[in-house]
Short mmCIF file of C-alpha atoms and ligand atoms in Angstrom, two decimals:
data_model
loop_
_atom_site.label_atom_id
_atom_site.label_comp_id
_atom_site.label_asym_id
_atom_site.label_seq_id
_atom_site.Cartn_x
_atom_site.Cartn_y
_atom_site.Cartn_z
CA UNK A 1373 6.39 -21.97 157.64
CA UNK A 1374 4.08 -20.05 160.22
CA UNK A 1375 5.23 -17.45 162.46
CA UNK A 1376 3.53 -17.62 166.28
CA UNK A 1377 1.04 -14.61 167.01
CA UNK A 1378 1.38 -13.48 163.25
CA UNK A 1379 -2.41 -12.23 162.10
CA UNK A 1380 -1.49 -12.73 158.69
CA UNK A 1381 -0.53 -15.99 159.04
CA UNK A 1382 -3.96 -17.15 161.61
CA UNK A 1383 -6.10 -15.42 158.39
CA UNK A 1384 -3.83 -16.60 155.60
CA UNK A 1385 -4.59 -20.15 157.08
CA UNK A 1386 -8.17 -19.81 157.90
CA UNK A 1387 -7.59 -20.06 161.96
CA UNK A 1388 -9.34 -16.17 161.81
CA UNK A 1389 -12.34 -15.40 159.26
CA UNK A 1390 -11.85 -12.85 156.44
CA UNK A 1391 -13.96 -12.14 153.41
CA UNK A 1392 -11.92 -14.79 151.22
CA UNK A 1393 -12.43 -13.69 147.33
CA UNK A 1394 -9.52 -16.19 146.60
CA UNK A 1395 -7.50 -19.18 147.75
CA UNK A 1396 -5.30 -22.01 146.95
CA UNK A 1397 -2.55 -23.79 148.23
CA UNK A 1398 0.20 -21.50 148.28
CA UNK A 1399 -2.23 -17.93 148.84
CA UNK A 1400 -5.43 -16.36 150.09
CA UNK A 1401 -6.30 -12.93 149.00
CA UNK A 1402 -9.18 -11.05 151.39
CA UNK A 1403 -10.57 -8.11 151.21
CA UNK A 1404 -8.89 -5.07 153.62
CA UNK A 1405 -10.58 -4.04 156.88
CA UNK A 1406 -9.41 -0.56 156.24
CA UNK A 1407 -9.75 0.07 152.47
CA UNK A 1408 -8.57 2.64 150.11
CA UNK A 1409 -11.68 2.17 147.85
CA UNK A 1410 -14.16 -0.37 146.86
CA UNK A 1411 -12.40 -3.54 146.45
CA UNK A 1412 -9.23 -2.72 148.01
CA UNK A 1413 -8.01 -6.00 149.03
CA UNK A 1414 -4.82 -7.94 149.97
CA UNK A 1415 -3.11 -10.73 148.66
CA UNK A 1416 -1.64 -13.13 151.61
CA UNK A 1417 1.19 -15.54 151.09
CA UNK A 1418 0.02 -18.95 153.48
CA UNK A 1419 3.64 -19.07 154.55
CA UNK A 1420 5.29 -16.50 156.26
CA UNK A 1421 7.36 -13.58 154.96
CA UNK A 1422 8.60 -10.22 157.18
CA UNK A 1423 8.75 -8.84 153.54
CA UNK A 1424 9.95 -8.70 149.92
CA UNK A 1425 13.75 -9.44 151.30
CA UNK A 1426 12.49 -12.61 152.49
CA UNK A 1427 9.88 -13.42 150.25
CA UNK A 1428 10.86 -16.92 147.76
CA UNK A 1429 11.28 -16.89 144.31
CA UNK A 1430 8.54 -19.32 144.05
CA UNK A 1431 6.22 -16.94 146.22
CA UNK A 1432 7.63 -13.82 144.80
CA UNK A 1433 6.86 -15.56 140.74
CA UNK A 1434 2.96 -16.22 142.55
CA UNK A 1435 2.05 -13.25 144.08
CA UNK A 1436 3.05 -11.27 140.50
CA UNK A 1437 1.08 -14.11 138.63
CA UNK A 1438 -2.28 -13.67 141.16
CA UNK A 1439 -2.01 -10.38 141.48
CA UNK A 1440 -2.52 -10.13 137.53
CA UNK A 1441 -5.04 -12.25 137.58
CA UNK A 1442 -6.97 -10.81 140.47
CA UNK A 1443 -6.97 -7.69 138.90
CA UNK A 1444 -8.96 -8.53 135.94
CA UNK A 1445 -11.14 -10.29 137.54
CA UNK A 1446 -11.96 -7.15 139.62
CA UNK A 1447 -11.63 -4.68 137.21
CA UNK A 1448 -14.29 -6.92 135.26
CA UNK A 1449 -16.49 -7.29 138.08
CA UNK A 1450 -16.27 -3.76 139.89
CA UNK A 1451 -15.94 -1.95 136.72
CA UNK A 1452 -13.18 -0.15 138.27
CA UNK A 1453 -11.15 2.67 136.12
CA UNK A 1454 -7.84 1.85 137.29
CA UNK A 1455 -5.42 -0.69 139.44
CA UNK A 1456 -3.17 0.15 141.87
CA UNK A 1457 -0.05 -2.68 143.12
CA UNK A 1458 1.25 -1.43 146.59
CA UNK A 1459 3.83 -3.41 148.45
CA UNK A 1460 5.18 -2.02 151.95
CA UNK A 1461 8.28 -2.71 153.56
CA UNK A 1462 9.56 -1.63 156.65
CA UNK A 1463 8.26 1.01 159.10
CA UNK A 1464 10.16 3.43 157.18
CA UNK A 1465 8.31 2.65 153.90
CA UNK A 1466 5.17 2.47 155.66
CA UNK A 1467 4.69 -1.53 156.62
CA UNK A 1468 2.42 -1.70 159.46
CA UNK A 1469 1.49 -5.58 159.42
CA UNK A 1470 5.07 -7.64 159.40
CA UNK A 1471 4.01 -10.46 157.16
CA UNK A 1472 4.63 -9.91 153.58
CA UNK A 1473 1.23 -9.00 151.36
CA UNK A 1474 0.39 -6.99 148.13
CA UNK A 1475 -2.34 -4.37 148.10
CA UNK A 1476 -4.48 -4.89 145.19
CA UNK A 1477 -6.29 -1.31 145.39
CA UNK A 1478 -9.18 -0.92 142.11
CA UNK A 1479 -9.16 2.63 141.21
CA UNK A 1480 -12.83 5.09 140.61
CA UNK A 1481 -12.57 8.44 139.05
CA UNK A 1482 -13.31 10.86 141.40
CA UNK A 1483 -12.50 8.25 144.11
CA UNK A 1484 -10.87 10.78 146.47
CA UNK A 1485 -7.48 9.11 147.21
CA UNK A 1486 -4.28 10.30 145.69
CA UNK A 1487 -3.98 9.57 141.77
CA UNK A 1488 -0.57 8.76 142.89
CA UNK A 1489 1.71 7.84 145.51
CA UNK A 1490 2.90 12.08 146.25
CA UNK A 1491 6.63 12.42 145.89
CA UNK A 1492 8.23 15.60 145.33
CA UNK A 1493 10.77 15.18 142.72
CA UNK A 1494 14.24 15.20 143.28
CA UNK A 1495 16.68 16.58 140.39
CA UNK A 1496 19.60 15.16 139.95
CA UNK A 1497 22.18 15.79 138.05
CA UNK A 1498 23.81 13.36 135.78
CA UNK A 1499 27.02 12.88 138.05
CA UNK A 1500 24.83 11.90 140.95
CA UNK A 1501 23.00 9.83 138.93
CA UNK A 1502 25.88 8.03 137.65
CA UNK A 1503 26.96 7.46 141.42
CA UNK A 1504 23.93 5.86 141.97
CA UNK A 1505 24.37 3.87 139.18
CA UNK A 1506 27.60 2.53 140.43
CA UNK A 1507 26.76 2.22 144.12
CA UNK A 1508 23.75 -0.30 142.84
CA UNK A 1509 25.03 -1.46 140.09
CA UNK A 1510 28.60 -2.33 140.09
P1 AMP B 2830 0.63 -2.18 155.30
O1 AMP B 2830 0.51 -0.79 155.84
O2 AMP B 2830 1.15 -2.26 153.90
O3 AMP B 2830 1.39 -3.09 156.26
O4 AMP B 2830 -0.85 -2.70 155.19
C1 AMP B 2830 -1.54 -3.34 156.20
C2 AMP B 2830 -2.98 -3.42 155.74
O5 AMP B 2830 -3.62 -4.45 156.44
C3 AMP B 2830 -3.80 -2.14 155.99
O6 AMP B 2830 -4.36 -1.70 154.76
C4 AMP B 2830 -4.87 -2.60 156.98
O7 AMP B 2830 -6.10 -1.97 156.75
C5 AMP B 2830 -4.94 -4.08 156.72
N1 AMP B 2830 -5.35 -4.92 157.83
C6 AMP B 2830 -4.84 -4.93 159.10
N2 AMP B 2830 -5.42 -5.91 159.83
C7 AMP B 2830 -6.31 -6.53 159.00
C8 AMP B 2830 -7.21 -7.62 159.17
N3 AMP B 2830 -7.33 -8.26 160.34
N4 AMP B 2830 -7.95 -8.00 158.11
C9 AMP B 2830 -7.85 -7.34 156.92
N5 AMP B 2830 -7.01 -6.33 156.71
C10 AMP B 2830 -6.26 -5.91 157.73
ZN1 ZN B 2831 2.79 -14.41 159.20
#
């Protein structure tokens, strides 16, 4: 299913023009307008998702599948040092384009970005942990 005046969807489907490096029936991964580093591109599900709590099995079991095999291809071909997976959802989590897609970011040494999404560790201790393992788990 498309979603009206979804940008994702018009490029997913190939009603707007992207640099394509990929499709087939069910995906079409382009390369980001605003990238990260060389390479940094974005896998797009033809149907639309809001996000990972709406994404499909079958779509979820595809975009892990492609997104392995995308980045071999790229590490091979842009002799990259590193891969990073980033998946965004929500405006809290930092999701500025509302139709599901997975960042496929190649990594340089010495490209300038973050080695690593920056947290600042929490520290828990083990009865808060266990909470947490009951509120999700049980
Ligand atoms: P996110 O913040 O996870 O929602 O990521 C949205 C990504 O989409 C950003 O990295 C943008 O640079 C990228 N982006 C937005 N519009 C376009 C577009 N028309 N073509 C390619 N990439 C886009
Ligand atoms: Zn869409």
């Amino acid at each position: 299913m498309k979603k009206e005046d979804c940008i994702f969807c018009k490029i997913a489907n190939g009603e707007i023009p992207s640099k394509t490096l990929y499709e087939d029936e069910a995906f079409r991964v382009i390369l980001d307008l605003g990238p990260a580093t060389r390479g940094h591109a974005l896998i797009l599900p033809k149907n639309h998702f809001d996000n990972l709590y709406e994404l499909s099995d079958e779509a979820a079991s595809g975009v892990m599948k492609l997104a392995r095999k995308m980045a071999g291809i790229m590490t091979e071909k842009l002799n990259c040092d590193g891969f990073n997976l980033v998946q965004n959802n929500g405006e809290t989590a930092g999701q500025t384009v509302f139709h599901f897609h997975m960042h496929l970011i190649p990594r340089y040494k010495g490209d300038g970005q973050r080695i690593k999404i920056g947290w600042i560790p929490g520290e828990p201790d083990q009865e808060e942990l266990e909470e947490i393992k009951k509120t999700i788990a049980e």
